[in-house]
Amino acid sequence: MTTHVLVLCTHNSARSVLGEAMLNHHAARLGVDVRGHSAGSAPSGRVNPLALAALADAGVATTGVRSKSWDEFASPDAPRMRVVITVCDSAAGETCPLWPGHPVKVHWGYPDPSNAAGDEAARRAAFDVTRQAIGYRMLQLLALPLATMDDDALRDALLAIGRS
């Protein structure tokens, strides 16, 4: 049975999209039955082009990646999430919808690469550093025995990953 993971950020234009894409990339490469999704509480309606560039430069597929509302995942016909990860502090502080199935919720904060100062090269580097950091944590998530972990053990493991 597929484990569904929802990565949330307010605008669903950078960090959450990087999380979704990196999780799906690593899961496919490792043959792990995990599917990443992303959404935002106030989606911008567009994915930051530098996020797409960071993924493309790393050979990560972006087909189907789009900025969308978290309401898509709160409906009864949405995939049942096992895990919900917020990646920006503002989304972590918001009141989330009631997710079907009561998923494990954790926060893994990252600075917003969209706010990086400097020229184009510096901004691209900020997106790539964020992509790598998120990707590293997603690899750690994929190494967990998700099918056999109860929610408390999964929460503890995900919180430990977030502290690393």
Backbone as CSV, one residue per row, in Angstrom:
resi,resn,N_x,N_y,N_z,CA_x,CA_y,CA_z,C_x,C_y,C_z
1,MET,0.841,-1.179,0.000,0.000,0.000,0.000,0.889,1.246,0.000
2,THR,0.590,2.173,-0.860,1.370,3.395,-1.009,1.264,4.266,0.238
3,THR,2.400,4.765,0.695,2.440,5.750,1.770,2.437,7.124,1.117
4,HIS,1.447,7.943,1.473,1.330,9.293,0.917,1.850,10.305,1.922
5,VAL,2.672,11.237,1.425,3.277,12.284,2.243,2.934,13.630,1.615
6,LEU,2.374,14.534,2.428,2.024,15.869,1.962,3.012,16.866,2.547
7,VAL,3.637,17.659,1.671,4.592,18.677,2.085,3.908,20.030,1.914
8,LEU,3.831,20.780,3.015,3.089,22.042,3.015,3.994,23.249,3.201
9,CYS,3.656,24.312,2.494,4.234,25.627,2.691,3.155,26.620,2.297
10,THR,3.222,27.809,2.783,2.135,28.762,2.571,1.791,28.940,1.090
11,HIS,2.791,29.241,0.249,2.509,29.572,-1.150,2.677,28.412,-2.123
12,ASN,3.218,27.291,-1.662,3.426,26.118,-2.518,4.091,26.511,-3.836
13,SER,5.193,27.265,-3.701,5.904,27.695,-4.906,7.380,27.321,-4.902
14,ALA,7.932,26.944,-3.755,9.366,26.646,-3.702,9.643,25.440,-2.800
15,ARG,9.754,25.654,-1.488,10.183,24.584,-0.577,9.298,23.341,-0.627
16,SER,8.001,23.524,-0.602,7.113,22.356,-0.622,7.197,21.622,-1.958
17,VAL,7.352,22.367,-3.033,7.507,21.762,-4.351,8.821,20.985,-4.417
18,LEU,9.878,21.567,-3.867,11.160,20.858,-3.818,11.008,19.562,-3.020
19,GLY,10.278,19.612,-1.919,10.057,18.415,-1.100,9.300,17.344,-1.848
20,GLU,8.213,17.724,-2.497,7.422,16.768,-3.275,8.275,16.096,-4.346
21,ALA,8.970,16.907,-5.127,9.763,16.376,-6.240,10.918,15.505,-5.759
22,MET,11.607,15.944,-4.706,12.740,15.152,-4.208,12.267,13.825,-3.605
23,LEU,11.157,13.853,-2.882,10.631,12.602,-2.319,10.248,11.640,-3.433
24,ASN,9.549,12.113,-4.433,9.150,11.232,-5.534,10.350,10.735,-6.324
25,HIS,11.329,11.593,-6.515,12.555,11.204,-7.236,13.278,10.085,-6.494
26,HIS,13.522,10.293,-5.209,14.255,9.276,-4.441,13.436,7.996,-4.269
27,ALA,12.134,8.109,-4.060,11.294,6.919,-3.907,11.322,6.069,-5.179
28,ALA,11.229,6.711,-6.337,11.276,5.979,-7.605,12.637,5.322,-7.803
29,ARG,13.690,6.065,-7.492,15.047,5.545,-7.670,15.306,4.344,-6.762
30,LEU,14.739,4.383,-5.547,14.963,3.315,-4.570,13.913,2.212,-4.642
31,GLY,12.868,2.417,-5.420,11.805,1.425,-5.521,10.955,1.332,-4.257
32,VAL,10.765,2.463,-3.582,9.981,2.511,-2.351,8.579,3.025,-2.696
33,ASP,7.561,2.378,-2.156,6.170,2.726,-2.473,5.696,3.909,-1.632
34,VAL,6.252,5.074,-1.934,5.909,6.319,-1.265,5.620,7.340,-2.350
35,ARG,4.585,8.149,-2.118,4.210,9.175,-3.081,4.153,10.522,-2.372
36,GLY,4.921,11.472,-2.872,4.936,12.811,-2.321,3.952,13.720,-3.028
37,HIS,3.389,14.634,-2.265,2.463,15.646,-2.766,2.877,16.966,-2.108
38,SER,2.453,18.073,-2.672,2.691,19.357,-2.024,1.478,20.242,-2.200
39,ALA,1.349,21.197,-1.277,0.230,22.134,-1.329,0.546,23.323,-0.444
40,GLY,-0.327,24.336,-0.527,-0.153,25.527,0.294,-1.477,26.027,0.834
41,SER,-1.397,26.770,1.925,-2.601,27.356,2.512,-3.088,28.542,1.686
42,ALA,-2.172,29.243,1.041,-2.488,30.378,0.175,-1.612,30.257,-1.073
43,PRO,-1.897,29.265,-1.916,-1.004,28.999,-3.048,-0.872,30.197,-3.987
44,SER,0.344,30.356,-4.479,0.625,31.476,-5.380,0.066,31.240,-6.773
45,GLY,-0.178,29.976,-7.099,-0.661,29.654,-8.437,0.443,29.414,-9.440
46,ARG,1.695,29.592,-8.999,2.827,29.312,-9.900,3.998,28.784,-9.081
47,VAL,4.752,27.926,-9.707,5.961,27.411,-9.079,7.101,28.351,-9.423
48,ASN,7.924,28.683,-8.440,9.056,29.566,-8.662,9.969,28.951,-9.732
49,PRO,10.298,29.698,-10.789,11.158,29.160,-11.846,12.522,28.686,-11.335
50,LEU,13.033,29.295,-10.267,14.325,28.847,-9.736,14.200,27.500,-9.029
51,ALA,13.037,27.191,-8.483,12.813,25.851,-7.917,12.812,24.821,-9.035
52,LEU,12.131,25.135,-10.109,12.109,24.222,-11.257,13.506,24.047,-11.841
53,ALA,14.269,25.125,-11.903,15.633,25.054,-12.437,16.522,24.199,-11.540
54,ALA,16.397,24.354,-10.217,17.213,23.554,-9.287,16.908,22.070,-9.452
55,LEU,15.643,21.752,-9.633,15.263,20.350,-9.833,15.781,19.840,-11.176
56,ALA,15.579,20.603,-12.226,16.038,20.190,-13.554,17.551,20.010,-13.585
57,ASP,18.273,20.931,-12.955,19.737,20.837,-12.929,20.210,19.572,-12.216
58,ALA,19.392,19.063,-11.292,19.740,17.852,-10.549,19.179,16.592,-11.209
59,GLY,18.522,16.756,-12.350,17.965,15.599,-13.049,16.681,15.071,-12.435
60,VAL,15.948,15.937,-11.744,14.717,15.546,-11.076,13.528,15.982,-11.936
61,ALA,12.631,15.055,-12.219,11.461,15.346,-13.044,10.527,16.329,-12.350
62,THR,9.939,17.213,-13.139,8.993,18.192,-12.597,7.622,18.077,-13.271
63,THR,7.414,17.034,-14.042,6.136,16.834,-14.715,5.019,16.759,-13.683
64,GLY,3.991,17.531,-13.885,2.834,17.513,-12.996,2.969,18.366,-11.751
65,VAL,4.144,18.950,-11.523,4.337,19.808,-10.346,3.604,21.120,-10.594
66,ARG,2.786,21.521,-9.613,2.043,22.774,-9.741,1.727,23.307,-8.356
67,SER,1.460,24.593,-8.286,1.074,25.232,-7.035,-0.419,25.008,-6.827
68,LYS,-0.774,24.435,-5.658,-2.173,24.090,-5.410,-2.533,24.262,-3.945
69,SER,-3.808,24.336,-3.686,-4.318,24.521,-2.333,-4.332,23.210,-1.560
70,TRP,-4.121,23.350,-0.260,-4.192,22.161,0.591,-5.605,21.611,0.673
71,ASP,-6.595,22.382,0.252,-7.980,21.896,0.248,-8.138,20.670,-0.646
72,GLU,-7.321,20.551,-1.686,-7.381,19.378,-2.571,-7.126,18.082,-1.804
73,PHE,-6.382,18.179,-0.705,-5.992,16.978,0.028,-6.834,16.755,1.285
74,ALA,-7.772,17.651,1.542,-8.650,17.511,2.701,-9.997,16.910,2.308
75,SER,-10.225,16.722,1.023,-11.503,16.182,0.567,-11.546,14.667,0.774
76,PRO,-12.739,14.121,0.881,-12.868,12.675,1.129,-12.285,11.789,0.026
77,ASP,-12.224,12.300,-1.204,-11.708,11.486,-2.307,-10.207,11.669,-2.548
78,ALA,-9.544,12.475,-1.722,-8.096,12.699,-1.851,-7.340,11.471,-1.339
79,PRO,-6.095,11.293,-1.785,-5.295,10.209,-1.219,-5.187,10.386,0.295
80,ARG,-5.219,9.303,1.026,-5.112,9.362,2.489,-3.647,9.548,2.867
81,MET,-3.351,10.692,3.477,-1.983,11.006,3.864,-1.593,10.254,5.131
82,ARG,-0.392,9.711,5.125,0.176,9.110,6.338,0.978,10.158,7.104
83,VAL,1.601,11.078,6.351,2.482,12.088,6.943,2.176,13.443,6.305
84,VAL,2.176,14.489,7.138,2.096,15.868,6.674,3.298,16.599,7.266
85,ILE,4.121,17.187,6.393,5.326,17.898,6.809,5.203,19.350,6.389
86,THR,5.272,20.272,7.352,5.344,21.686,7.008,6.826,22.046,6.865
87,VAL,7.128,22.878,5.870,8.524,23.245,5.611,8.772,24.740,5.734
88,CYS,7.745,25.494,6.096,7.936,26.918,6.366,7.248,27.249,7.683
89,ASP,7.840,28.176,8.415,7.339,28.498,9.748,5.919,29.038,9.729
90,SER,5.563,29.810,8.715,4.211,30.369,8.695,3.164,29.271,8.508
91,ALA,3.435,28.295,7.662,2.489,27.186,7.482,2.406,26.330,8.736
92,ALA,3.524,26.188,9.441,3.530,25.386,10.670,2.632,26.001,11.731
93,GLY,2.489,27.321,11.712,1.686,27.998,12.711,0.218,28.139,12.344
94,GLU,-0.139,27.751,11.132,-1.519,27.905,10.683,-2.371,26.722,11.134
95,THR,-3.659,26.965,11.242,-4.591,25.887,11.548,-4.857,25.133,10.260
96,CYS,-4.431,23.885,10.234,-4.577,23.067,9.031,-5.986,22.488,8.958
97,PRO,-6.400,22.102,7.763,-7.664,21.392,7.644,-7.595,20.068,8.412
98,LEU,-8.734,19.472,8.617,-8.745,18.123,9.188,-8.443,17.158,8.054
99,TRP,-7.332,16.468,8.187,-6.926,15.539,7.132,-7.601,14.197,7.360
100,PRO,-8.175,13.608,6.321,-8.725,12.259,6.478,-7.644,11.297,6.965
101,GLY,-7.957,10.476,7.929,-7.017,9.471,8.419,-6.105,9.942,9.528
102,HIS,-6.148,11.213,9.911,-5.329,11.751,11.004,-3.842,11.429,10.822
103,PRO,-3.202,12.002,9.798,-1.789,11.716,9.539,-0.871,12.250,10.641
104,VAL,0.324,11.713,10.669,1.382,12.198,11.544,1.825,13.551,10.990
105,LYS,1.900,14.579,11.862,2.287,15.919,11.422,3.588,16.336,12.096
106,VAL,4.529,16.824,11.290,5.803,17.329,11.811,6.195,18.584,11.043
107,HIS,7.147,19.321,11.625,7.663,20.533,10.980,9.158,20.387,10.747
108,TRP,9.574,20.605,9.503,10.983,20.669,9.132,11.183,22.042,8.489
109,GLY,11.665,22.997,9.238,11.801,24.354,8.723,13.034,24.553,7.857
110,TYR,12.864,25.345,6.823,13.953,25.739,5.920,13.803,27.222,5.627
111,PRO,14.910,27.954,5.513,14.817,29.351,5.063,14.236,29.382,3.647
112,ASP,13.516,30.427,3.348,12.902,30.551,2.027,13.948,30.989,1.007
113,PRO,14.288,30.112,0.055,15.290,30.505,-0.942,14.792,31.631,-1.846
114,SER,13.491,31.850,-1.883,12.941,32.943,-2.682,13.376,34.299,-2.145
115,ASN,13.771,34.343,-0.877,14.217,35.588,-0.257,15.736,35.762,-0.290
116,ALA,16.431,34.882,-0.968,17.890,34.962,-1.019,18.337,36.252,-1.696
117,ALA,19.346,36.855,-1.123,19.907,38.086,-1.688,20.969,37.745,-2.720
118,GLY,21.323,38.733,-3.499,22.422,38.557,-4.431,21.968,38.464,-5.869
119,ASP,22.949,38.149,-6.697,22.680,38.044,-8.128,22.010,36.710,-8.449
120,GLU,21.778,36.493,-9.724,21.103,35.270,-10.185,21.833,34.011,-9.717
121,ALA,23.141,34.009,-9.792,23.914,32.831,-9.376,23.733,32.551,-7.884
122,ALA,23.720,33.580,-7.080,23.535,33.405,-5.633,22.138,32.888,-5.323
123,ARG,21.157,33.389,-6.030,19.782,32.942,-5.807,19.594,31.497,-6.268
124,ARG,20.206,31.159,-7.386,20.135,29.761,-7.863,20.808,28.834,-6.861
125,ALA,21.934,29.280,-6.307,22.647,28.469,-5.309,21.782,28.255,-4.067
126,ALA,21.039,29.281,-3.645,20.161,29.149,-2.477,19.092,28.092,-2.722
127,PHE,18.535,28.058,-3.914,17.541,27.038,-4.246,18.167,25.654,-4.269
128,ASP,19.384,25.551,-4.785,20.021,24.240,-4.845,20.374,23.738,-3.448
129,VAL,20.838,24.613,-2.580,21.140,24.212,-1.199,19.858,23.725,-0.512
130,THR,18.769,24.428,-0.711,17.491,24.016,-0.113,17.049,22.680,-0.696
131,ARG,17.178,22.508,-1.999,16.825,21.225,-2.632,17.632,20.087,-2.035
132,GLN,18.931,20.306,-1.863,19.787,19.262,-1.295,19.402,18.942,0.147
133,ALA,19.143,19.979,0.946,18.788,19.767,2.350,17.474,18.994,2.478
134,ILE,16.484,19.391,1.697,15.202,18.688,1.717,15.388,17.262,1.204
135,GLY,16.142,17.110,0.134,16.378,15.780,-0.424,17.044,14.839,0.563
136,TYR,17.975,15.362,1.349,18.659,14.540,2.348,17.668,14.024,3.391
137,ARG,16.794,14.903,3.856,15.792,14.461,4.832,14.803,13.485,4.207
138,MET,14.461,13.685,2.949,13.537,12.753,2.289,14.170,11.364,2.159
139,LEU,15.472,11.323,1.911,16.154,10.020,1.891,16.079,9.339,3.254
140,GLN,16.226,10.110,4.320,16.117,9.543,5.654,14.695,9.039,5.918
141,LEU,13.709,9.782,5.469,12.319,9.332,5.604,12.126,8.006,4.878
142,LEU,12.654,7.902,3.673,12.483,6.688,2.878,13.211,5.484,3.463
143,ALA,14.189,5.712,4.326,14.916,4.610,4.968,14.146,4.028,6.147
144,LEU,13.078,4.701,6.569,12.295,4.214,7.704,11.428,3.026,7.287
145,PRO,11.163,2.103,8.218,10.251,0.990,7.917,8.796,1.457,8.035
146,LEU,8.363,2.272,7.109,7.074,2.952,7.187,5.895,1.993,7.357
147,ALA,5.947,0.861,6.704,4.821,-0.082,6.742,4.617,-0.705,8.116
148,THR,5.664,-0.725,8.917,5.553,-1.400,10.218,5.588,-0.452,11.405
149,MET,5.753,0.828,11.164,5.855,1.795,12.263,4.472,2.266,12.698
150,ASP,4.264,2.331,14.017,3.035,2.960,14.495,3.232,4.471,14.447
151,ASP,2.148,5.206,14.640,2.207,6.662,14.482,3.171,7.329,15.457
152,ASP,3.213,6.861,16.696,4.111,7.477,17.678,5.571,7.281,17.285
153,ALA,5.922,6.076,16.872,7.302,5.799,16.454,7.651,6.596,15.199
154,LEU,6.696,6.695,14.275,6.928,7.456,13.046,7.131,8.933,13.371
155,ARG,6.292,9.496,14.231,6.431,10.906,14.627,7.799,11.149,15.258
156,ASP,8.193,10.261,16.179,9.493,10.411,16.834,10.637,10.369,15.820
157,ALA,10.552,9.432,14.885,11.610,9.305,13.873,11.651,10.533,12.973
158,LEU,10.489,11.029,12.570,10.453,12.215,11.712,10.919,13.464,12.434
159,LEU,10.584,13.585,13.712,11.087,14.714,14.488,12.613,14.654,14.625
160,ALA,13.138,13.444,14.809,14.602,13.281,14.887,15.257,13.661,13.561
161,ILE,14.648,13.282,12.454,15.172,13.671,11.144,15.178,15.188,11.019
162,GLY,14.124,15.825,11.486,14.028,17.289,11.421,15.057,18.010,12.252
163,ARG,15.557,17.343,13.271,16.610,17.956,14.107,18.000,17.737,13.553
164,SER,18.132,16.832,12.588,19.471,16.514,12.046,19.897,17.486,10.974
